Amino acid sequence: MSLKIENVTIYTGRGDKLVESAIVIEDNKIIAVGEEAVERNAENTMDGHGKTILPGFFDMHIHLGMDGIADPFAQIATDSQATSAYRHQANGKKQLESGVTSVRNLGSKWHIDLAYRDAVAAGLVTGPTVYGSGQPIVMTGGHGYPLASEADGEDEIRKVARQTLKQGADVLKLMATGGVMTPGVDPGSPQLSENEMKTAVEEALHAGKTTASHAQGTIGIQNAVRAGITTIEHGIFLDDETIELMIKHGTVMVPTLAAPYYIVKNADSGAIPPHAVKKATHCYEAHKESFRKAVEAGVKIAAGTDAGTPFNLHGDFAKELELMHEGGMTVRAIISAATYDAASVLNVQNETGSLEKGKIADFIILSEDPEVSFAAFRAVDTVYKRGEIVYVN
């Protein structure tokens, strides 16, 4: 059964904007976009006058096992595996309803994100397409250790990397530096070494997988980039040398601007662990400046929220887009960072991530044009996944 949606504005995800255009889908695929779609007939036609269509969003950094409560590590410590699985499903649904049809989950205890991914793919539950890391790989006592696999030295890292890949991970997550949420570690301090990370990258490449590195401090970011990491997560303390290194290596930055924003905004709540408030407050302005400089220099960006961290709720993807806009990105660049460019990081850009003939029919309908009103990103009217409506506002 084919469906044509006509009289719409379309952002393809690759920088193009089509006005008074159309899209035709059949089963789970896009069969025509633009002029070809305008001229083509379909079994069903819908008038989308005043609406805007975008590819389904990718949130490239989330934690489905965390709800965004003030102390997520306390939640992880008390959850059973079954409770965590239910939490993944509830949070996945919130992501889908915000227009996020694909997520990259970068850290779940017990590798539950991988089981949730398989349940979605099998049709057991409704949720976004999941690309998961399982448990992150950290040094002993490193950032995020309550939900991670701890390993030290190249041999141990190689063993754990292989074990994580055996579990079915799509991406290996490694901690290059300390972080905000873990007590007793400094966000600016290096953790896993360049050689340790290089070992994990090698194993991921052998398996045809990608890598991501939590990296906040300058030295740790440089270590990760030289190690061949696919994406730098956060990138809080960037200097000119580090930015040049990222451009040279083609390293993608996933900024997660919403994570420190919500901690600083809610610092006076009294509920967030004091160590996290202190560190986030210290990092906040540097993070914004680093992002601005990276964008200006031409570092590749993919959108990710770090949803699940304090007060950083699943389903609030639009806040990250707003912060990216404040940091100097245009609307079309933001759309690309949240769609095609994100898909490219995962090496799935030939199947999804843009509105092009032959691709999977993951797309969203907005009530407004985001170039006319940036608030349009919060006006999600309908979400289609694989050609099926999965949410109507």
XYZ file of C-alpha atoms in Angstrom:
393
model
C 0.000 0.000 0.000
C 1.561 3.303 -1.103
C 1.080 6.690 0.582
C 1.782 10.115 -0.867
C 2.095 13.151 1.398
C 1.919 16.298 -0.734
C 2.077 20.086 -0.382
C 4.766 19.838 2.279
C 8.140 21.380 3.026
C 10.855 18.699 3.119
C 14.316 18.836 4.647
C 16.191 15.879 3.176
C 18.840 15.703 5.913
C 21.603 16.405 3.399
C 21.266 20.179 3.360
C 18.438 20.433 0.830
C 15.067 22.064 1.447
C 12.162 21.276 -0.894
C 9.145 23.586 -0.853
C 5.603 22.611 -1.928
C 6.958 19.138 -2.423
C 5.952 15.547 -1.755
C 7.127 12.152 -0.541
C 5.798 8.717 -1.482
C 6.307 5.643 0.687
C 5.387 2.024 0.163
C 5.647 -0.635 2.833
C 8.781 0.353 4.791
C 10.639 2.270 2.055
C 10.685 5.697 0.440
C 9.939 5.251 -3.256
C 9.970 8.901 -4.376
C 10.876 12.355 -3.020
C 10.655 15.819 -4.577
C 9.643 16.325 -8.197
C 9.315 12.606 -8.855
C 6.968 12.299 -5.881
C 4.928 15.337 -6.936
C 4.279 13.714 -10.323
C 3.710 10.223 -8.973
C 0.338 8.768 -7.991
C -0.229 6.612 -4.918
C -3.044 4.489 -3.562
C -3.530 6.967 -0.711
C -2.822 10.703 -0.755
C -2.591 13.037 2.223
C -2.545 16.832 2.014
C 0.241 18.104 4.246
C -0.303 21.810 3.658
C 1.600 23.834 6.285
C 3.528 20.801 7.526
C 7.249 20.055 7.381
C 8.832 16.614 6.967
C 12.280 15.670 8.278
C 14.141 12.368 8.520
C 13.671 10.666 11.878
C 16.158 12.004 14.408
C 19.153 10.120 15.791
C 20.062 10.790 19.431
C 23.660 9.662 19.417
C 24.271 9.564 23.164
C 21.672 8.315 25.615
C 21.339 6.026 28.620
C 18.053 4.130 28.436
C 18.618 2.621 31.882
C 18.655 6.067 33.518
C 15.553 8.249 33.918
C 17.083 11.672 34.456
C 16.625 11.582 38.222
C 18.985 13.675 40.336
C 21.251 10.746 41.237
C 21.137 8.168 38.415
C 23.979 6.051 39.843
C 21.883 5.475 42.970
C 19.096 4.246 40.701
C 21.440 1.875 38.876
C 22.681 0.470 42.184
C 19.184 -0.565 43.285
C 17.582 -1.626 39.983
C 17.215 -5.312 39.206
C 17.855 -6.505 35.674
C 14.110 -6.775 35.095
C 13.451 -3.243 36.376
C 16.220 -1.894 34.182
C 14.708 -3.642 31.153
C 11.305 -2.050 31.836
C 13.057 1.295 32.238
C 14.717 0.879 28.825
C 11.323 0.315 27.240
C 9.645 3.278 28.963
C 12.464 5.633 28.026
C 12.658 4.287 24.487
C 8.999 5.137 24.007
C 9.648 8.718 25.163
C 12.458 9.016 22.646
C 10.229 7.805 19.823
C 7.473 10.268 20.710
C 9.920 13.184 20.453
C 10.780 12.266 16.856
C 13.874 10.215 17.673
C 13.559 7.055 15.578
C 17.137 5.848 16.177
C 19.320 5.998 19.279
C 22.897 5.157 20.155
C 22.852 3.922 23.736
C 26.275 4.435 25.299
C 26.197 2.514 28.529
C 23.786 0.073 30.137
C 24.567 -2.268 32.993
C 24.292 -5.981 32.131
C 24.271 -5.086 28.394
C 20.489 -4.675 28.683
C 20.424 -2.159 25.835
C 21.453 -4.979 23.491
C 18.552 -7.166 24.628
C 16.191 -4.200 24.275
C 17.557 -3.533 20.774
C 16.805 -7.120 19.790
C 13.307 -6.970 21.301
C 12.511 -3.848 19.246
C 13.923 -5.419 16.082
C 11.855 -8.568 16.650
C 8.673 -6.553 17.112
C 8.191 -7.629 20.730
C 8.039 -3.984 21.823
C 7.731 -0.647 20.058
C 10.734 1.624 20.287
C 13.443 3.382 18.328
C 16.086 1.502 16.397
C 18.880 0.931 18.913
C 22.627 0.901 18.352
C 24.088 -0.175 21.683
C 27.433 -0.334 23.422
C 26.442 -2.631 26.266
C 28.618 -1.932 29.296
C 31.261 0.763 28.728
C 34.924 -0.149 29.129
C 36.729 1.773 31.868
C 39.913 1.573 33.912
C 39.545 0.231 37.438
C 37.589 2.872 39.345
C 37.207 4.938 36.175
C 34.344 7.190 35.218
C 31.052 5.298 35.102
C 32.419 2.159 36.759
C 29.066 1.325 38.483
C 27.641 0.304 35.085
C 30.858 -0.609 33.288
C 33.418 -3.338 32.636
C 36.695 -2.475 34.366
C 40.003 -3.372 32.699
C 43.628 -2.254 32.892
C 46.413 -2.615 30.351
C 46.210 -3.529 26.698
C 45.706 -7.263 27.226
C 42.773 -6.787 29.600
C 41.233 -4.131 27.372
C 41.478 -6.455 24.368
C 39.818 -9.266 26.316
C 36.957 -7.067 27.530
C 36.517 -5.519 24.079
C 36.160 -8.971 22.577
C 33.745 -10.030 25.318
C 31.617 -6.931 24.701
C 31.586 -7.575 20.965
C 30.630 -11.182 21.702
C 27.576 -9.848 23.539
C 26.589 -8.138 20.289
C 27.660 -4.524 20.841
C 27.284 -2.216 17.834
C 29.802 0.236 19.266
C 32.497 0.080 21.940
C 32.311 2.879 24.533
C 35.571 3.795 26.268
C 36.354 6.309 28.992
C 39.320 8.504 28.073
C 38.912 10.860 31.037
C 37.157 11.316 34.337
C 33.641 12.732 34.372
C 31.083 14.790 36.214
C 28.839 12.120 37.726
C 31.419 9.707 39.180
C 32.725 10.751 42.614
C 36.471 11.010 43.094
C 37.439 11.496 39.446
C 38.413 14.697 37.630
C 36.798 15.447 34.223
C 40.109 16.896 33.054
C 42.202 13.892 34.057
C 43.178 11.208 31.496
C 42.082 7.644 32.274
C 42.414 4.938 29.611
C 45.672 5.500 27.738
C 46.073 6.051 24.022
C 47.443 2.529 23.568
C 44.660 0.961 25.628
C 42.041 2.688 23.507
C 43.907 1.852 20.298
C 43.651 -1.818 21.251
C 39.865 -1.559 21.616
C 39.571 0.394 18.363
C 41.505 -2.357 16.595
C 39.108 -5.015 17.900
C 36.076 -2.937 16.917
C 37.411 -2.432 13.395
C 38.108 -6.150 13.029
C 34.439 -6.743 13.865
C 33.193 -3.968 11.573
C 32.056 -1.842 14.514
C 32.570 1.740 15.593
C 33.821 3.345 18.812
C 32.928 6.226 21.097
C 34.974 7.817 23.832
C 33.790 9.803 26.798
C 36.464 12.499 26.665
C 36.273 15.787 28.536
C 39.841 16.881 29.322
C 42.220 18.052 26.597
C 44.909 15.378 26.989
C 42.348 12.571 27.120
C 40.583 13.897 24.023
C 43.871 13.954 22.136
C 44.659 10.410 23.279
C 41.273 9.221 22.000
C 41.602 10.998 18.652
C 45.084 9.588 18.014
C 43.810 6.145 19.025
C 41.311 6.297 16.140
C 38.086 6.691 18.118
C 35.042 7.351 15.897
C 33.356 9.939 18.131
C 34.398 12.174 20.992
C 31.598 12.468 23.539
C 31.264 15.842 25.320
C 34.612 17.408 24.297
C 34.472 19.935 27.118
C 38.022 21.288 27.114
C 39.088 21.780 23.490
C 42.026 23.922 22.460
C 43.089 24.871 18.928
C 45.585 22.007 18.700
C 42.938 19.457 19.682
C 40.419 20.868 17.218
C 42.983 20.666 14.415
C 43.753 17.079 15.414
C 40.058 16.159 15.243
C 39.720 17.691 11.794
C 42.855 15.903 10.590
C 41.553 12.516 11.781
C 37.931 13.140 10.748
C 36.820 12.604 14.349
C 33.173 13.436 15.026
C 32.095 15.366 18.128
C 28.890 14.508 19.974
C 28.592 17.549 22.249
C 25.793 16.593 24.722
C 25.341 20.245 25.672
C 22.156 19.434 27.562
C 23.940 17.346 30.203
C 25.824 20.117 32.050
C 23.059 22.614 31.199
C 20.479 20.721 33.242
C 22.820 20.087 36.173
C 23.755 23.776 36.394
C 20.138 24.854 35.904
C 19.034 22.592 38.775
C 22.099 23.094 40.976
C 20.017 24.596 43.770
C 17.568 21.689 43.890
C 19.634 20.049 46.622
C 19.027 16.657 45.044
C 21.990 16.337 42.681
C 25.144 14.936 44.324
C 27.328 17.930 45.351
C 30.391 16.589 43.526
C 28.426 16.560 40.255
C 27.156 20.120 40.742
C 30.660 21.394 41.502
C 32.220 19.732 38.467
C 29.407 20.640 36.049
C 29.516 24.272 37.141
C 33.276 24.317 36.552
C 32.870 22.806 33.070
C 29.783 24.672 31.856
C 31.185 27.788 30.183
C 34.250 25.957 28.840
C 31.962 23.384 27.217
C 29.919 26.017 25.416
C 33.043 27.810 24.213
C 34.660 24.579 23.023
C 31.557 23.704 21.039
C 31.410 27.152 19.466
C 35.072 26.931 18.420
C 34.643 23.402 17.061
C 31.661 24.427 14.928
C 33.467 27.501 13.640
C 36.518 25.421 12.712
C 34.480 22.796 10.863
C 34.639 19.820 13.215
C 32.030 17.222 12.231
C 29.096 17.240 14.656
C 26.471 14.591 15.452
C 23.630 15.387 17.843
C 23.406 13.631 21.203
C 21.877 14.566 24.539
C 23.293 12.237 27.231
C 19.637 11.751 28.211
C 19.277 10.013 31.559
C 21.729 12.259 33.415
C 20.277 14.569 36.117
C 17.116 16.384 34.957
C 18.083 15.532 31.350
C 14.928 13.675 30.401
C 14.284 11.247 27.580
C 11.994 12.851 25.029
C 13.565 16.303 25.345
C 15.763 16.034 22.241
C 14.750 19.537 21.151
C 16.713 21.123 24.011
C 19.989 19.815 22.581
C 19.076 21.272 19.187
C 18.308 24.631 20.817
C 21.688 24.655 22.570
C 23.456 23.717 19.333
C 21.718 26.656 17.645
C 22.850 28.993 20.432
C 26.375 27.657 19.846
C 26.437 28.788 16.230
C 24.906 26.023 14.108
C 22.334 26.826 11.427
C 18.990 25.045 11.292
C 19.993 22.970 8.268
C 23.337 22.020 9.816
C 21.533 20.962 12.976
C 19.076 18.829 11.000
C 21.972 17.139 9.203
C 23.813 16.567 12.510
C 20.700 14.903 13.898
C 19.988 12.786 10.811
C 22.338 12.013 7.906
C 25.593 12.909 9.643
C 24.600 10.795 12.652
C 23.719 7.865 10.408
C 27.119 8.241 8.739
C 28.841 7.820 12.123
C 27.106 4.441 12.424
C 27.852 3.515 8.791
C 24.128 3.161 8.046
C 23.783 6.284 5.843
C 23.056 4.161 2.773
C 19.963 2.738 4.466
C 18.600 5.568 6.607
C 19.254 9.082 7.899
C 17.945 11.063 4.921
C 14.828 11.321 2.784
C 15.972 9.702 -0.432
C 14.538 7.111 -2.767
C 15.196 3.557 -1.600
C 15.844 4.400 2.039
C 13.922 3.226 5.090
C 10.802 5.318 5.684
C 11.750 6.778 9.071
C 10.504 10.366 9.160
C 8.670 12.906 11.250
C 6.051 15.527 10.435
C 6.352 18.876 12.193
C 3.531 21.402 12.489
C 5.858 24.239 11.474
C 9.022 24.962 9.503
C 12.042 25.190 11.862
C 13.661 27.854 9.648
C 10.589 29.991 10.267
C 10.232 29.121 13.956
C 12.919 27.167 15.795
C 10.219 26.026 18.237
C 8.995 23.758 15.416
C 11.332 21.039 16.714
C 9.003 20.795 19.712
C 5.905 20.619 17.492
C 6.141 16.959 16.468
C 2.862 16.074 14.804
C 3.454 12.484 13.612
C 6.291 9.974 13.763
C 6.724 7.261 11.125
C 9.072 4.346 11.627
C 9.636 1.929 8.767
C 6.589 3.377 7.032
C 4.228 2.872 9.989
C 2.791 5.572 12.249
C 4.197 5.026 15.736
C 3.103 8.312 17.307
C 0.465 10.960 16.631
C 0.290 14.086 18.737
